[in-house]
Coordinates of C-alpha atoms in Angstrom, one line a residue:
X1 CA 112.8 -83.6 23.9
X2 CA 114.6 -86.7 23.3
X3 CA 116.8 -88.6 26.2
X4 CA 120.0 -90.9 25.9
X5 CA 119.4 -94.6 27.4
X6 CA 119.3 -94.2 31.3
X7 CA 119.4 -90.4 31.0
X8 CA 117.0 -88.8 33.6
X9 CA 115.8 -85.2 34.7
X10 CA 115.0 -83.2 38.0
X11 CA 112.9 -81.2 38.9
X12 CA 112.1 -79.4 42.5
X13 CA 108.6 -78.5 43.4
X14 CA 106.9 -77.8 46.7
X15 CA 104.2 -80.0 48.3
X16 CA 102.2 -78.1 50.9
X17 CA 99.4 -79.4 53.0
X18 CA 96.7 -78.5 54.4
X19 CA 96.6 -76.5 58.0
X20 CA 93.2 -76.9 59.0
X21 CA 94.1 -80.7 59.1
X22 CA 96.5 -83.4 60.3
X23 CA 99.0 -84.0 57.3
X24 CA 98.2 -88.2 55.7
X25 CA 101.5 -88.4 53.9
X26 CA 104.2 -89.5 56.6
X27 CA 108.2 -88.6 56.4
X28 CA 109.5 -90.8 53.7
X29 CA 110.5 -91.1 49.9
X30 CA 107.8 -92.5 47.5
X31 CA 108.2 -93.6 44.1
X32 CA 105.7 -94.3 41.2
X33 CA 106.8 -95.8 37.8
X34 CA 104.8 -97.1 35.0
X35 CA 106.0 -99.1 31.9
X36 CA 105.1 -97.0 28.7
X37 CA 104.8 -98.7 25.3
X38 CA 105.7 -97.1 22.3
X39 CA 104.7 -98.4 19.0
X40 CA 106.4 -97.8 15.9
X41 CA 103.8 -96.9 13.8
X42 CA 100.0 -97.0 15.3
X43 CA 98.3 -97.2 12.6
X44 CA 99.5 -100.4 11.8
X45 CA 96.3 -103.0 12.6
X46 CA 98.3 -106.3 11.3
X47 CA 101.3 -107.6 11.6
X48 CA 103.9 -107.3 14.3
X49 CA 104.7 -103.6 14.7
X50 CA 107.9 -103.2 16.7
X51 CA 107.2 -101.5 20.1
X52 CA 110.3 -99.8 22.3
X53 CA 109.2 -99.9 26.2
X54 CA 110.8 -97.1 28.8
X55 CA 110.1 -96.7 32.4
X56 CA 108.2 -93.6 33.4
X57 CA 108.5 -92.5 36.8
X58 CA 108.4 -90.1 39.8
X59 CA 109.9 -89.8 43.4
X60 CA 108.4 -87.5 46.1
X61 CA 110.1 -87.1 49.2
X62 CA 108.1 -85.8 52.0
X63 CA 110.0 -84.0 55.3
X64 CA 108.8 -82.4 58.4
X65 CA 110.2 -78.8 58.0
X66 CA 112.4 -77.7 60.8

């Protein structure tokens, strides 16, 4: 699937815990994002290959249901 520059998707999912225990993830949004490096062409063992960098990333927000 290809994106337009600064184009993003969401997607819902559920995050249970466990009962038997006390939950370790307080209330709050957390984000993860990593830099990804794509070469254009990775065989290529000399010279300066051009590489195109994009942000990869996730948010999780946690809530105390009601």
């Amino acid at each position: 699937m290809e994106y337009e520059p600064g184009e993003s998707i969401r997607t819902e999912y559920e995050v249970w815990d466990d009962y038997q225990v006390s939950g370790y993830l307080q209330p709050n949004t957390y984000r993860w994002e990593e830099d990804i490096h794509i070469w254009e062409d990775a065989t290529v063992t000399a010279g300066n290959p051009s590489k195109t960098t994009i942000s990869w990333g996730f948010s999780l927000a946690v809530e105390k249901p009601d």
